PDB file of C-alpha atoms in Angstrom:
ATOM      1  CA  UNK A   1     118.674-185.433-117.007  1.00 58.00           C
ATOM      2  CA  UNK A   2     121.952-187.620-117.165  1.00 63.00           C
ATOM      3  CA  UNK A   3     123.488-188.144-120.891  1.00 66.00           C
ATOM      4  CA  UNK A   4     124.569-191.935-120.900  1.00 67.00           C
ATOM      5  CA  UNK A   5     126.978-192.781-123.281  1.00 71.00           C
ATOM      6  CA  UNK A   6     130.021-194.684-123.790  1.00 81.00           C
ATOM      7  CA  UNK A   7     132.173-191.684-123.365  1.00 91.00           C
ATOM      8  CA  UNK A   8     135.546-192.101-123.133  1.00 93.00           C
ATOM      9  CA  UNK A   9     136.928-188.009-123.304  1.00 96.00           C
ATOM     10  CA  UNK A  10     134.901-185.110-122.851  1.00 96.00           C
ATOM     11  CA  UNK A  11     136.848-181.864-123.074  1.00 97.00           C
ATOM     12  CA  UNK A  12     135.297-179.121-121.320  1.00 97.00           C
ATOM     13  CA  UNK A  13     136.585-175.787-122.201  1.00 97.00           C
ATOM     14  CA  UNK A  14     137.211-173.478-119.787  1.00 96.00           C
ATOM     15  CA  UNK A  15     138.492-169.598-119.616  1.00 93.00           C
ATOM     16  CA  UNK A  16     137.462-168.145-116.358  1.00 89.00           C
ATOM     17  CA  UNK A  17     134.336-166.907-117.299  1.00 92.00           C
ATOM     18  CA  UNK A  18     131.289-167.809-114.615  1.00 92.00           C
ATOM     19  CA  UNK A  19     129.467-169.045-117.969  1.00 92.00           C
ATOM     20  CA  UNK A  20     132.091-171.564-119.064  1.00 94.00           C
ATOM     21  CA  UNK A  21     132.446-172.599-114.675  1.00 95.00           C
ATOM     22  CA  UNK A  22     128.574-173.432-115.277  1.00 94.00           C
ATOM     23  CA  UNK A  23     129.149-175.288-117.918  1.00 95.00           C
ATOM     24  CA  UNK A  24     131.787-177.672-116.039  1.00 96.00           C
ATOM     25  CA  UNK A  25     129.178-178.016-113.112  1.00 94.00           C
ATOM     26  CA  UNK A  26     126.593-178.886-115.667  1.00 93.00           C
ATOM     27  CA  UNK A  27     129.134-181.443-117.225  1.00 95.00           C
ATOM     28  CA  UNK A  28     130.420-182.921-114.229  1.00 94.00           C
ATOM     29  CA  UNK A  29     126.517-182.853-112.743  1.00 92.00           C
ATOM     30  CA  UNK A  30     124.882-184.668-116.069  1.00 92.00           C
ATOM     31  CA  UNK A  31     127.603-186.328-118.352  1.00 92.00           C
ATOM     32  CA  UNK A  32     128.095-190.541-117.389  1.00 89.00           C
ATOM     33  CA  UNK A  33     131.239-191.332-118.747  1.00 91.00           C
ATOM     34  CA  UNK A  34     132.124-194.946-119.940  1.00 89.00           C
ATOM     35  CA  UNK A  35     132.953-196.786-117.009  1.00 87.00           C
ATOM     36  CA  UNK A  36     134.204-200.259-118.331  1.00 81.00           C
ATOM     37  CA  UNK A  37     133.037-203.930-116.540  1.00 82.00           C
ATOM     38  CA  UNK A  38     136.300-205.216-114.432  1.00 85.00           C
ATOM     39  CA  UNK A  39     138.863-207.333-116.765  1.00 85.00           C
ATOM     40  CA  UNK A  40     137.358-205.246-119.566  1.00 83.00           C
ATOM     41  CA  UNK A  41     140.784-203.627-121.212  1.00 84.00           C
ATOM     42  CA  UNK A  42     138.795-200.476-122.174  1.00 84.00           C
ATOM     43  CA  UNK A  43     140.087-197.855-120.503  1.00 87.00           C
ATOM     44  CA  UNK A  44     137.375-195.577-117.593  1.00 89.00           C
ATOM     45  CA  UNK A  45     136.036-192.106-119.572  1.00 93.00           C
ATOM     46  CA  UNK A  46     137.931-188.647-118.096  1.00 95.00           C
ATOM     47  CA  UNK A  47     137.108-185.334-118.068  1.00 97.00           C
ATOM     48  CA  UNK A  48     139.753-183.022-120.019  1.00 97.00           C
ATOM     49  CA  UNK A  49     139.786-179.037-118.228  1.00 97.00           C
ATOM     50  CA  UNK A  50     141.314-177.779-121.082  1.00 97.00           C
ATOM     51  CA  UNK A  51     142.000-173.786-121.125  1.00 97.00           C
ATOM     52  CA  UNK A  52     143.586-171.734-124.204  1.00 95.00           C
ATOM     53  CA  UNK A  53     145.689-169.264-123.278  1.00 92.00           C
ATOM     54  CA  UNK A  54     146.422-166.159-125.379  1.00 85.00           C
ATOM     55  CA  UNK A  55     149.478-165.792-127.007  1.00 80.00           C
ATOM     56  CA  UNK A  56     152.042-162.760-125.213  1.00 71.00           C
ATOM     57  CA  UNK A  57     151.253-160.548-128.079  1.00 63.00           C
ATOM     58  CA  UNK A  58     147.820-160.808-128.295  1.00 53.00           C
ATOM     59  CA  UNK A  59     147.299-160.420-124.812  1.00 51.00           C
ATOM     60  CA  UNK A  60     149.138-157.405-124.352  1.00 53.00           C
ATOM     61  CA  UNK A  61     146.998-156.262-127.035  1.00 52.00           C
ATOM     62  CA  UNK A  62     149.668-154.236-128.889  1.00 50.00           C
ATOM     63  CA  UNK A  63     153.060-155.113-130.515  1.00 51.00           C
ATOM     64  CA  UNK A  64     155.756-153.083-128.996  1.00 50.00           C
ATOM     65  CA  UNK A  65     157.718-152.446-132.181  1.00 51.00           C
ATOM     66  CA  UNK A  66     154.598-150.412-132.901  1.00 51.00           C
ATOM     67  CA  UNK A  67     154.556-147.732-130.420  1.00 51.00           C
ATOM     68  CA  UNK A  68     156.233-144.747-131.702  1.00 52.00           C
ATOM     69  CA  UNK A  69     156.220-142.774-127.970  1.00 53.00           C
ATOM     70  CA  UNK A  70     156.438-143.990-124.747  1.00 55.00           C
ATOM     71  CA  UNK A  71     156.880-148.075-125.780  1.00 57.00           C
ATOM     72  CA  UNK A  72     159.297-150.642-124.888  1.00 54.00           C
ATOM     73  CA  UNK A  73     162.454-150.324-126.756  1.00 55.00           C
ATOM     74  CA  UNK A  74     164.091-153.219-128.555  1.00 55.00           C
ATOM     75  CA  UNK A  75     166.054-153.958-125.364  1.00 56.00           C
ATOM     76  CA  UNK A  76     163.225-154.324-122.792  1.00 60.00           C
ATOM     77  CA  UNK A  77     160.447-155.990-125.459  1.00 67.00           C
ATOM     78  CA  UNK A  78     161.939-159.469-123.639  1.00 72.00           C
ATOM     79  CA  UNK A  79     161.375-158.532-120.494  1.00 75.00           C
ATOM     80  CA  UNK A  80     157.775-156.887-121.220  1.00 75.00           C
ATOM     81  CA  UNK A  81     156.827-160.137-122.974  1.00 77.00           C
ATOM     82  CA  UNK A  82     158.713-162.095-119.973  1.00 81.00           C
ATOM     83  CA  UNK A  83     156.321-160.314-116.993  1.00 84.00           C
ATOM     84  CA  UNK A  84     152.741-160.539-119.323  1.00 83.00           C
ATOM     85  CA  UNK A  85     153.691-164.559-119.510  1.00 84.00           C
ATOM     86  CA  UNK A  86     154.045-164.797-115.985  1.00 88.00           C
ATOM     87  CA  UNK A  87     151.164-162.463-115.526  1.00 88.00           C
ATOM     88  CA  UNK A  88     149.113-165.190-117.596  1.00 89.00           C
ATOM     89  CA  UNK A  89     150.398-167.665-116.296  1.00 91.00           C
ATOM     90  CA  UNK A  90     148.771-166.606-112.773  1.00 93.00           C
ATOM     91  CA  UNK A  91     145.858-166.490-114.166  1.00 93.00           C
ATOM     92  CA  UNK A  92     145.819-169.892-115.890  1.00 94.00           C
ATOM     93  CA  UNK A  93     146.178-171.450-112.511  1.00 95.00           C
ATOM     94  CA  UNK A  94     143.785-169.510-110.736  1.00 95.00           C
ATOM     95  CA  UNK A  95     141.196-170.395-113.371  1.00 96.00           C
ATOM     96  CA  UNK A  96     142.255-174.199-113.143  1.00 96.00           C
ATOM     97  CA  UNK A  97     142.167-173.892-109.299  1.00 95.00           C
ATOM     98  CA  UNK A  98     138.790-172.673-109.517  1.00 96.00           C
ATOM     99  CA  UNK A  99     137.984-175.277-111.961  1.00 96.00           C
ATOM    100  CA  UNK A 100     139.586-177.588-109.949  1.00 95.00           C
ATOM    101  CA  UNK A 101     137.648-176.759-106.475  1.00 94.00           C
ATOM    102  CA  UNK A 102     134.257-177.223-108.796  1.00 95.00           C
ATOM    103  CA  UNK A 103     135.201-181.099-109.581  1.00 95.00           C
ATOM    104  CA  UNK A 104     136.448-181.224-105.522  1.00 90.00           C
ATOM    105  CA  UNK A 105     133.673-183.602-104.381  1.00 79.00           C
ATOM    106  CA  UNK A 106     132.688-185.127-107.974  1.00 84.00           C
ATOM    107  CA  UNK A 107     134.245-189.307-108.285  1.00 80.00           C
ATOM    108  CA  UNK A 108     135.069-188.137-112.011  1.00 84.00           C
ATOM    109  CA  UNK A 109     138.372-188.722-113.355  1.00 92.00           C
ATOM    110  CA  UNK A 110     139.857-185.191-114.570  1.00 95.00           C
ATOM    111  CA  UNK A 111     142.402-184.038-115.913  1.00 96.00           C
ATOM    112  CA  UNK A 112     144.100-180.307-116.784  1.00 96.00           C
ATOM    113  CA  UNK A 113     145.207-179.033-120.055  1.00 96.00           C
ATOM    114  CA  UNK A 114     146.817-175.985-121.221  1.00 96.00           C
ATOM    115  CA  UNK A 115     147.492-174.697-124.696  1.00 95.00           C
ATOM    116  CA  UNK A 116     148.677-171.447-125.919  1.00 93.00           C
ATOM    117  CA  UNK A 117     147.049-170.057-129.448  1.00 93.00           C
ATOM    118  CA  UNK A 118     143.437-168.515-130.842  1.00 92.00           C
ATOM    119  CA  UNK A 119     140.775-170.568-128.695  1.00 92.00           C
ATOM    120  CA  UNK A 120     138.702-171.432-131.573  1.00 92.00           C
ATOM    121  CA  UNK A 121     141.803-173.326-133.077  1.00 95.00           C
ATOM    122  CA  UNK A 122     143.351-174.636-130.312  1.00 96.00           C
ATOM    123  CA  UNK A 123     140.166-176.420-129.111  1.00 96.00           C
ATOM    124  CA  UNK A 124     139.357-178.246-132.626  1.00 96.00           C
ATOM    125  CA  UNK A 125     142.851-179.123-131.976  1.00 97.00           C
ATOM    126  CA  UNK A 126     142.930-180.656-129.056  1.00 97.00           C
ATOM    127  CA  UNK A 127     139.385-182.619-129.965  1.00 97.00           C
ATOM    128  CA  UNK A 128     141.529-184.209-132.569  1.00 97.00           C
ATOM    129  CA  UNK A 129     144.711-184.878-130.616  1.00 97.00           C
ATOM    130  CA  UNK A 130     142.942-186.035-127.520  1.00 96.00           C
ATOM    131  CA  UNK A 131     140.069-187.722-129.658  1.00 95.00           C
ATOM    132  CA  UNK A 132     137.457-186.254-127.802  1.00 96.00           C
ATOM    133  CA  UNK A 133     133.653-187.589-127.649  1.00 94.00           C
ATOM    134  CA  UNK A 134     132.291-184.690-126.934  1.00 94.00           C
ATOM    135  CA  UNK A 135     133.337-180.900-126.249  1.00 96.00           C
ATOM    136  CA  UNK A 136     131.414-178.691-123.477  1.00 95.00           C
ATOM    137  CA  UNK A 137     131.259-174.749-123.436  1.00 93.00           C
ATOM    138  CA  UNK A 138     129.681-172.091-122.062  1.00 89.00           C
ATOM    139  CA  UNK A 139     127.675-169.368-123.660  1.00 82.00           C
ATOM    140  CA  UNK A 140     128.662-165.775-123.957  1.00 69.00           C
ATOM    141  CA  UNK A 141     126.303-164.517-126.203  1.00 64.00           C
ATOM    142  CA  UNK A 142     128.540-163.482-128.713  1.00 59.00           C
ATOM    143  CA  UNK A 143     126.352-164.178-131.629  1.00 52.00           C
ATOM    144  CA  UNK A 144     126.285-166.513-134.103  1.00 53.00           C
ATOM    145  CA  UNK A 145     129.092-169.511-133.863  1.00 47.00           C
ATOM    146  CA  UNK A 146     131.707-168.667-136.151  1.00 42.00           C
TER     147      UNK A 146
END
């Protein structure tokens, strides 16, 4: 069933998962988005990809100052937090290429955005900042919304 509304955002939330991919196909397959009358200054309704990176530390899931044996030392904590940024940021654009491949044949306006920070803030964030109509996200099962 197609949702028609006078959407002008819709932010769908991605992070790789095959749950939050479904939930983009479902988006893309069942949200209308506000498409104005020509001469009508409102602007067309987009599609926002938006995916929430981890911060360095919390992806490497340790801080090095913390390692007694066998850690970085003071000296190579730069570099360490240098390659797992580049290592992340590989896998932000794989998971927006594969996000990207998904809209491939869809007449949808999209757009990308990244954002580094704890998912659950970063995404109330960005529904603010970008105004957002309506948020989509998979399901993980992880209980209760918190």
């Amino acid at each position: 069933k197609i949702m028609t509304a006078n959407l002008g955002c819709v932010i769908v939330a991605v992070d790789g998962s095959e749950e939050s991919m479904n939930a983009l196909r479902w988006a893309l397959g069942n949200i209308r988005l506000r498409s104005p009358p020509p001469g009508s200054t409102e602007s067309p309704g987009h599609f926002v990809i938006l995916h929430v990176q981890s911060p360095p530390s919390i992806a490497a899931g340790l801080n090095p100052g913390a390692i007694p044996f066998g850690g970085p030392t003071d000296l190579e904590v730069p570099a360490f937090t240098a390659a797992i940024e580049a290592h992340q940021k590989r896998i932000t654009q794989a998971i927006l290429d594969h996000a990207l491949e998904i809209c491939g044949d869809k007449k949808a306006d999209v757009k990308t955005q990244v954002v580094i920070g704890d998912a659950k803030e970063k995404i109330c964030e960005a529904v603010e900042n970008l105004h957002a109509d309506l948020v989509v996200m998979g399901s993980r099962s992880f209980g209760p919304i918190k």
